[in-house]
Amino acid sequence: MDKVGIFYGSSTGNTRDAATQLRGAFGERNADLYDVSEVTAERVLQYRNLVFAASTWGTGEMQDDWERFLPALRRLDLAEKRIALLALGDQQNYPETFAGWMGALADELVAAGGVLVGSTEVRKYAFSASNSVRDGRFLGLVLDEDNQAGLSAERIARWVRQLRREFA
Ligand SMILES: Cc1cc2nc3c(=O)[nH]c(=O)nc-3n(C[C@H](O)[C@H](O)[C@H](O)COP(=O)(O)O)c2cc1C
């Protein structure tokens, strides 16, 4: 597997912690970790395998640092990149917009030639609506540190087993 570039944006630390765990699960030699507030978008071009990780704010929008990172990302050629999305959200307080940013970003990335990998089951989550669901599956991995923190380690471990195949 080519090295994975994990790019995260986090306002209160939950996504940073999840992204750090994710890197550990890949093994530090196999993945690099970047806070999008500290790198230029061009860094993405070093990797064929990418994870874009962000929490959800407002009404289903991407975390602020990621919003600021996006315009520069949009100018890059993402053709052939394999991209997995990781969203942090809160299904209890935001059941209508749970992890809601993934759908719009996924559409953009695919339109730019990227290949989306890493969809997961919606089983064991309770919410009423999410733009992150397509054909009955989440477009990436969703973690809920506010209500289901105890499930995150296992969700990350399972996702990494899946991504090792889909990134290969
Ligand atoms: C003002 C506010 C708005 C939020 N909006 C949403 C939302 O629309 N959908 C969602 O799933 N989670 C929402 N959340 C929950 C956060 O995404 C969640 O707490 C996340 O773990 C924060 O991660 P971070 O510390 O990496 O920023 C919101 C939280 C706050 C405080």
PDB file of C-alpha atoms and ligand atoms in Angstrom:
ATOM      1  CA  MET A   1       0.000   0.000   0.000  1.00  0.00           C
ATOM      2  CA  ASP A   2       1.282   3.475  -0.893  1.00  0.00           C
ATOM      3  CA  LYS A   3       1.654   5.801   2.057  1.00  0.00           C
ATOM      4  CA  VAL A   4      -1.555   7.479   3.224  1.00  0.00           C
ATOM      5  CA  GLY A   5      -1.864  11.251   3.723  1.00  0.00           C
ATOM      6  CA  ILE A   6      -4.377  12.107   6.448  1.00  0.00           C
ATOM      7  CA  PHE A   7      -5.549  15.746   6.380  1.00  0.00           C
ATOM      8  CA  TYR A   8      -7.737  16.827   9.298  1.00  0.00           C
ATOM      9  CA  GLY A   9      -9.518  19.898  10.590  1.00  0.00           C
ATOM     10  CA  SER A  10     -10.645  19.990  14.210  1.00  0.00           C
ATOM     11  CA  SER A  11     -12.102  22.747  16.391  1.00  0.00           C
ATOM     12  CA  THR A  12     -12.203  21.117  19.843  1.00  0.00           C
ATOM     13  CA  GLY A  13      -9.775  18.235  19.309  1.00  0.00           C
ATOM     14  CA  ASN A  14     -12.075  15.285  18.593  1.00  0.00           C
ATOM     15  CA  THR A  15     -11.144  14.950  14.938  1.00  0.00           C
ATOM     16  CA  ARG A  16      -7.474  15.505  15.730  1.00  0.00           C
ATOM     17  CA  ASP A  17      -7.610  12.636  18.229  1.00  0.00           C
ATOM     18  CA  ALA A  18      -9.491  10.375  15.824  1.00  0.00           C
ATOM     19  CA  ALA A  19      -7.072  11.164  12.998  1.00  0.00           C
ATOM     20  CA  THR A  20      -4.153  10.436  15.293  1.00  0.00           C
ATOM     21  CA  GLN A  21      -5.677   7.070  16.208  1.00  0.00           C
ATOM     22  CA  LEU A  22      -6.289   6.395  12.540  1.00  0.00           C
ATOM     23  CA  ARG A  23      -2.645   7.037  11.753  1.00  0.00           C
ATOM     24  CA  GLY A  24      -1.635   4.705  14.583  1.00  0.00           C
ATOM     25  CA  ALA A  25      -3.907   1.991  13.206  1.00  0.00           C
ATOM     26  CA  PHE A  26      -2.264   2.249   9.769  1.00  0.00           C
ATOM     27  CA  GLY A  27       1.125   2.286  11.491  1.00  0.00           C
ATOM     28  CA  GLU A  28       3.191   5.476  11.648  1.00  0.00           C
ATOM     29  CA  ARG A  29       5.418   4.387   8.776  1.00  0.00           C
ATOM     30  CA  ASN A  30       2.364   3.944   6.551  1.00  0.00           C
ATOM     31  CA  ALA A  31       0.576   7.252   7.134  1.00  0.00           C
ATOM     32  CA  ASP A  32       1.376  10.951   7.574  1.00  0.00           C
ATOM     33  CA  LEU A  33      -0.853  13.315   9.511  1.00  0.00           C
ATOM     34  CA  TYR A  34      -1.500  16.986   8.733  1.00  0.00           C
ATOM     35  CA  ASP A  35      -3.616  19.688  10.332  1.00  0.00           C
ATOM     36  CA  VAL A  36      -5.101  21.561   7.348  1.00  0.00           C
ATOM     37  CA  SER A  37      -4.578  24.864   9.162  1.00  0.00           C
ATOM     38  CA  GLU A  38      -0.821  24.245   9.013  1.00  0.00           C
ATOM     39  CA  VAL A  39      -0.153  22.993   5.465  1.00  0.00           C
ATOM     40  CA  THR A  40      -0.722  24.176   1.937  1.00  0.00           C
ATOM     41  CA  ALA A  41      -3.105  22.183  -0.221  1.00  0.00           C
ATOM     42  CA  GLU A  42      -0.271  21.181  -2.588  1.00  0.00           C
ATOM     43  CA  ARG A  43       0.893  18.721   0.089  1.00  0.00           C
ATOM     44  CA  VAL A  44      -2.050  16.535  -0.948  1.00  0.00           C
ATOM     45  CA  LEU A  45      -0.330  15.922  -4.295  1.00  0.00           C
ATOM     46  CA  GLN A  46       2.399  13.835  -2.618  1.00  0.00           C
ATOM     47  CA  TYR A  47      -0.096  11.049  -1.928  1.00  0.00           C
ATOM     48  CA  ARG A  48      -2.161   8.715  -3.999  1.00  0.00           C
ATOM     49  CA  ASN A  49      -4.046   7.497  -0.927  1.00  0.00           C
ATOM     50  CA  LEU A  50      -5.786  10.206   1.059  1.00  0.00           C
ATOM     51  CA  VAL A  51      -8.043  10.569   4.075  1.00  0.00           C
ATOM     52  CA  PHE A  52      -9.894  13.872   4.465  1.00  0.00           C
ATOM     53  CA  ALA A  53     -11.123  14.188   8.067  1.00  0.00           C
ATOM     54  CA  ALA A  54     -13.290  16.932   9.516  1.00  0.00           C
ATOM     55  CA  SER A  55     -15.905  17.568  12.142  1.00  0.00           C
ATOM     56  CA  THR A  56     -19.351  18.929  11.314  1.00  0.00           C
ATOM     57  CA  TRP A  57     -20.471  22.431  12.308  1.00  0.00           C
ATOM     58  CA  GLY A  58     -23.256  24.906  11.566  1.00  0.00           C
ATOM     59  CA  THR A  59     -25.973  22.875   9.919  1.00  0.00           C
ATOM     60  CA  GLY A  60     -24.003  20.016   8.450  1.00  0.00           C
ATOM     61  CA  GLU A  61     -21.021  22.013   7.198  1.00  0.00           C
ATOM     62  CA  MET A  62     -17.345  21.150   7.265  1.00  0.00           C
ATOM     63  CA  GLN A  63     -15.172  22.409  10.084  1.00  0.00           C
ATOM     64  CA  ASP A  64     -13.801  25.960   9.534  1.00  0.00           C
ATOM     65  CA  ASP A  65     -10.158  25.122   8.783  1.00  0.00           C
ATOM     66  CA  TRP A  66     -11.300  22.650   6.139  1.00  0.00           C
ATOM     67  CA  GLU A  67     -13.632  25.271   4.641  1.00  0.00           C
ATOM     68  CA  ARG A  68     -10.608  27.558   4.303  1.00  0.00           C
ATOM     69  CA  PHE A  69      -8.489  24.741   2.812  1.00  0.00           C
ATOM     70  CA  LEU A  70     -11.044  23.867   0.126  1.00  0.00           C
ATOM     71  CA  PRO A  71     -10.567  26.695  -2.403  1.00  0.00           C
ATOM     72  CA  ALA A  72      -6.876  25.819  -2.855  1.00  0.00           C
ATOM     73  CA  LEU A  73      -7.677  22.101  -2.978  1.00  0.00           C
ATOM     74  CA  ARG A  74     -10.192  22.781  -5.754  1.00  0.00           C
ATOM     75  CA  ARG A  75      -7.408  24.151  -7.956  1.00  0.00           C
ATOM     76  CA  LEU A  76      -5.442  20.892  -7.832  1.00  0.00           C
ATOM     77  CA  ASP A  77      -5.614  17.891 -10.131  1.00  0.00           C
ATOM     78  CA  LEU A  78      -7.067  15.084  -8.031  1.00  0.00           C
ATOM     79  CA  ALA A  79      -7.461  12.612 -10.887  1.00  0.00           C
ATOM     80  CA  GLU A  80      -6.672   9.039  -9.799  1.00  0.00           C
ATOM     81  CA  LYS A  81      -6.425   9.985  -6.126  1.00  0.00           C
ATOM     82  CA  ARG A  82      -8.088   7.444  -3.851  1.00  0.00           C
ATOM     83  CA  ILE A  83      -9.874   9.398  -1.180  1.00  0.00           C
ATOM     84  CA  ALA A  84     -11.591   8.262   2.022  1.00  0.00           C
ATOM     85  CA  LEU A  85     -13.691  10.644   4.126  1.00  0.00           C
ATOM     86  CA  LEU A  86     -13.864  10.689   7.919  1.00  0.00           C
ATOM     87  CA  ALA A  87     -16.568  12.812   9.559  1.00  0.00           C
ATOM     88  CA  LEU A  88     -17.063  13.552  13.224  1.00  0.00           C
ATOM     89  CA  GLY A  89     -20.595  14.463  14.228  1.00  0.00           C
ATOM     90  CA  ASP A  90     -23.207  14.375  16.976  1.00  0.00           C
ATOM     91  CA  GLN A  91     -26.262  12.289  16.068  1.00  0.00           C
ATOM     92  CA  GLN A  92     -28.222  13.183  19.208  1.00  0.00           C
ATOM     93  CA  ASN A  93     -28.074  16.990  19.016  1.00  0.00           C
ATOM     94  CA  TYR A  94     -27.899  17.244  15.213  1.00  0.00           C
ATOM     95  CA  PRO A  95     -29.994  14.312  13.966  1.00  0.00           C
ATOM     96  CA  GLU A  96     -31.091  16.194  10.825  1.00  0.00           C
ATOM     97  CA  THR A  97     -27.616  17.174   9.658  1.00  0.00           C
ATOM     98  CA  PHE A  98     -25.580  14.324  11.083  1.00  0.00           C
ATOM     99  CA  ALA A  99     -22.082  14.399   9.583  1.00  0.00           C
ATOM    100  CA  GLY A 100     -23.796  16.200   6.727  1.00  0.00           C
ATOM    101  CA  TRP A 101     -20.861  17.572   4.747  1.00  0.00           C
ATOM    102  CA  MET A 102     -19.683  14.351   3.191  1.00  0.00           C
ATOM    103  CA  GLY A 103     -22.177  14.237   0.333  1.00  0.00           C
ATOM    104  CA  ALA A 104     -21.299  17.572  -1.265  1.00  0.00           C
ATOM    105  CA  LEU A 105     -17.559  17.060  -0.913  1.00  0.00           C
ATOM    106  CA  ALA A 106     -17.776  13.523  -2.264  1.00  0.00           C
ATOM    107  CA  ASP A 107     -19.613  14.786  -5.357  1.00  0.00           C
ATOM    108  CA  GLU A 108     -16.943  17.413  -5.943  1.00  0.00           C
ATOM    109  CA  LEU A 109     -14.062  14.999  -5.517  1.00  0.00           C
ATOM    110  CA  VAL A 110     -15.581  12.473  -7.888  1.00  0.00           C
ATOM    111  CA  ALA A 111     -16.308  15.226 -10.439  1.00  0.00           C
ATOM    112  CA  ALA A 112     -12.614  16.164 -10.191  1.00  0.00           C
ATOM    113  CA  GLY A 113     -11.635  12.603 -11.071  1.00  0.00           C
ATOM    114  CA  GLY A 114     -10.985  11.294  -7.568  1.00  0.00           C
ATOM    115  CA  VAL A 115     -11.970   7.777  -6.583  1.00  0.00           C
ATOM    116  CA  LEU A 116     -13.967   7.594  -3.390  1.00  0.00           C
ATOM    117  CA  VAL A 117     -13.255   4.615  -1.107  1.00  0.00           C
ATOM    118  CA  GLY A 118     -14.185   3.632   2.443  1.00  0.00           C
ATOM    119  CA  SER A 119     -17.992   3.647   2.578  1.00  0.00           C
ATOM    120  CA  THR A 120     -19.438   2.131   5.761  1.00  0.00           C
ATOM    121  CA  GLU A 121     -22.655   0.753   7.253  1.00  0.00           C
ATOM    122  CA  VAL A 122     -25.208   3.039   8.929  1.00  0.00           C
ATOM    123  CA  ARG A 123     -26.146   0.308  11.391  1.00  0.00           C
ATOM    124  CA  LYS A 124     -25.731   1.254  15.092  1.00  0.00           C
ATOM    125  CA  TYR A 125     -26.247   4.970  14.477  1.00  0.00           C
ATOM    126  CA  ALA A 126     -29.553   6.761  15.253  1.00  0.00           C
ATOM    127  CA  PHE A 127     -30.334   9.902  13.237  1.00  0.00           C
ATOM    128  CA  SER A 128     -33.103  11.110  10.973  1.00  0.00           C
ATOM    129  CA  ALA A 129     -31.262  12.609   7.994  1.00  0.00           C
ATOM    130  CA  SER A 130     -27.763  12.953   6.633  1.00  0.00           C
ATOM    131  CA  ASN A 131     -26.304  14.106   3.343  1.00  0.00           C
ATOM    132  CA  SER A 132     -23.526  11.653   4.085  1.00  0.00           C
ATOM    133  CA  VAL A 133     -25.684   8.644   3.216  1.00  0.00           C
ATOM    134  CA  ARG A 134     -25.910   7.277  -0.346  1.00  0.00           C
ATOM    135  CA  ASP A 135     -27.574   4.016  -1.287  1.00  0.00           C
ATOM    136  CA  GLY A 136     -28.000   3.173   2.377  1.00  0.00           C
ATOM    137  CA  ARG A 137     -24.349   3.592   3.338  1.00  0.00           C
ATOM    138  CA  PHE A 138     -22.206   6.385   4.729  1.00  0.00           C
ATOM    139  CA  LEU A 139     -19.851   7.740   2.067  1.00  0.00           C
ATOM    140  CA  GLY A 140     -16.988   7.360   4.557  1.00  0.00           C
ATOM    141  CA  LEU A 141     -16.518   6.636   8.241  1.00  0.00           C
ATOM    142  CA  VAL A 142     -18.572   8.578  10.779  1.00  0.00           C
ATOM    143  CA  LEU A 143     -17.521   8.825  14.421  1.00  0.00           C
ATOM    144  CA  ASP A 144     -19.598  10.319  17.229  1.00  0.00           C
ATOM    145  CA  GLU A 145     -17.407  11.198  20.168  1.00  0.00           C
ATOM    146  CA  ASP A 146     -20.302  12.964  21.887  1.00  0.00           C
ATOM    147  CA  ASN A 147     -22.552   9.907  22.146  1.00  0.00           C
ATOM    148  CA  GLN A 148     -20.672   6.791  21.045  1.00  0.00           C
ATOM    149  CA  ALA A 149     -17.053   7.397  22.019  1.00  0.00           C
ATOM    150  CA  GLY A 150     -16.763   3.785  23.171  1.00  0.00           C
ATOM    151  CA  LEU A 151     -17.370   2.516  19.643  1.00  0.00           C
ATOM    152  CA  SER A 152     -14.719   4.625  17.914  1.00  0.00           C
ATOM    153  CA  ALA A 153     -11.642   2.451  18.415  1.00  0.00           C
ATOM    154  CA  GLU A 154     -13.351  -0.594  16.899  1.00  0.00           C
ATOM    155  CA  ARG A 155     -14.842   1.492  14.068  1.00  0.00           C
ATOM    156  CA  ILE A 156     -11.408   2.876  13.230  1.00  0.00           C
ATOM    157  CA  ALA A 157      -9.770  -0.572  13.366  1.00  0.00           C
ATOM    158  CA  ARG A 158     -12.388  -2.075  11.053  1.00  0.00           C
ATOM    159  CA  TRP A 159     -12.157   0.869   8.638  1.00  0.00           C
ATOM    160  CA  VAL A 160      -8.392   0.561   8.427  1.00  0.00           C
ATOM    161  CA  ARG A 161      -8.707  -3.138   7.534  1.00  0.00           C
ATOM    162  CA  GLN A 162     -11.117  -2.105   4.760  1.00  0.00           C
ATOM    163  CA  LEU A 163      -8.943   0.780   3.538  1.00  0.00           C
ATOM    164  CA  ARG A 164      -5.849  -1.407   3.384  1.00  0.00           C
ATOM    165  CA  ARG A 165      -7.724  -3.416   0.737  1.00  0.00           C
ATOM    166  CA  GLU A 166      -9.301  -0.443  -1.051  1.00  0.00           C
ATOM    167  CA  PHE A 167      -6.077   1.585  -1.101  1.00  0.00           C
ATOM    168  CA  ALA A 168      -4.006  -1.375  -2.301  1.00  0.00           C
TER     169      ALA A 168
HETATM  170  C1  LIG B   1     -22.370  24.711  17.266  1.00  0.00           C
HETATM  171  C2  LIG B   1     -22.194  23.259  16.854  1.00  0.00           C
HETATM  172  C3  LIG B   1     -22.744  22.818  15.674  1.00  0.00           C
HETATM  173  C4  LIG B   1     -22.642  21.479  15.288  1.00  0.00           C
HETATM  174  N1  LIG B   1     -23.273  21.035  14.141  1.00  0.00           N
HETATM  175  C5  LIG B   1     -23.264  19.719  13.851  1.00  0.00           C
HETATM  176  C6  LIG B   1     -24.009  19.215  12.734  1.00  0.00           C
HETATM  177  O1  LIG B   1     -24.668  19.938  11.993  1.00  0.00           O
HETATM  178  N2  LIG B   1     -23.962  17.868  12.491  1.00  0.00           N
HETATM  179  C7  LIG B   1     -23.231  17.006  13.276  1.00  0.00           C
HETATM  180  O2  LIG B   1     -23.238  15.809  13.005  1.00  0.00           O
HETATM  181  N3  LIG B   1     -22.514  17.466  14.344  1.00  0.00           N
HETATM  182  C8  LIG B   1     -22.514  18.787  14.651  1.00  0.00           C
HETATM  183  N4  LIG B   1     -21.795  19.239  15.731  1.00  0.00           N
HETATM  184  C9  LIG B   1     -21.022  18.277  16.561  1.00  0.00           C
HETATM  185  C10 LIG B   1     -19.510  18.273  16.270  1.00  0.00           C
HETATM  186  O3  LIG B   1     -19.239  17.940  14.925  1.00  0.00           O
HETATM  187  C11 LIG B   1     -18.849  17.238  17.184  1.00  0.00           C
HETATM  188  O4  LIG B   1     -18.937  17.668  18.517  1.00  0.00           O
HETATM  189  C12 LIG B   1     -17.405  16.930  16.846  1.00  0.00           C
HETATM  190  O5  LIG B   1     -16.972  15.818  17.620  1.00  0.00           O
HETATM  191  C13 LIG B   1     -16.445  18.086  17.066  1.00  0.00           C
HETATM  192  O6  LIG B   1     -15.172  17.697  16.567  1.00  0.00           O
HETATM  193  P1  LIG B   1     -13.865  18.631  16.618  1.00  0.00           P
HETATM  194  O7  LIG B   1     -13.500  18.749  18.078  1.00  0.00           O
HETATM  195  O8  LIG B   1     -12.841  17.872  15.874  1.00  0.00           O
HETATM  196  O9  LIG B   1     -14.193  19.936  15.987  1.00  0.00           O
HETATM  197  C14 LIG B   1     -21.905  20.572  16.122  1.00  0.00           C
HETATM  198  C15 LIG B   1     -21.335  21.039  17.310  1.00  0.00           C
HETATM  199  C16 LIG B   1     -21.475  22.359  17.690  1.00  0.00           C
HETATM  200  C17 LIG B   1     -20.877  22.796  19.009  1.00  0.00           C
END
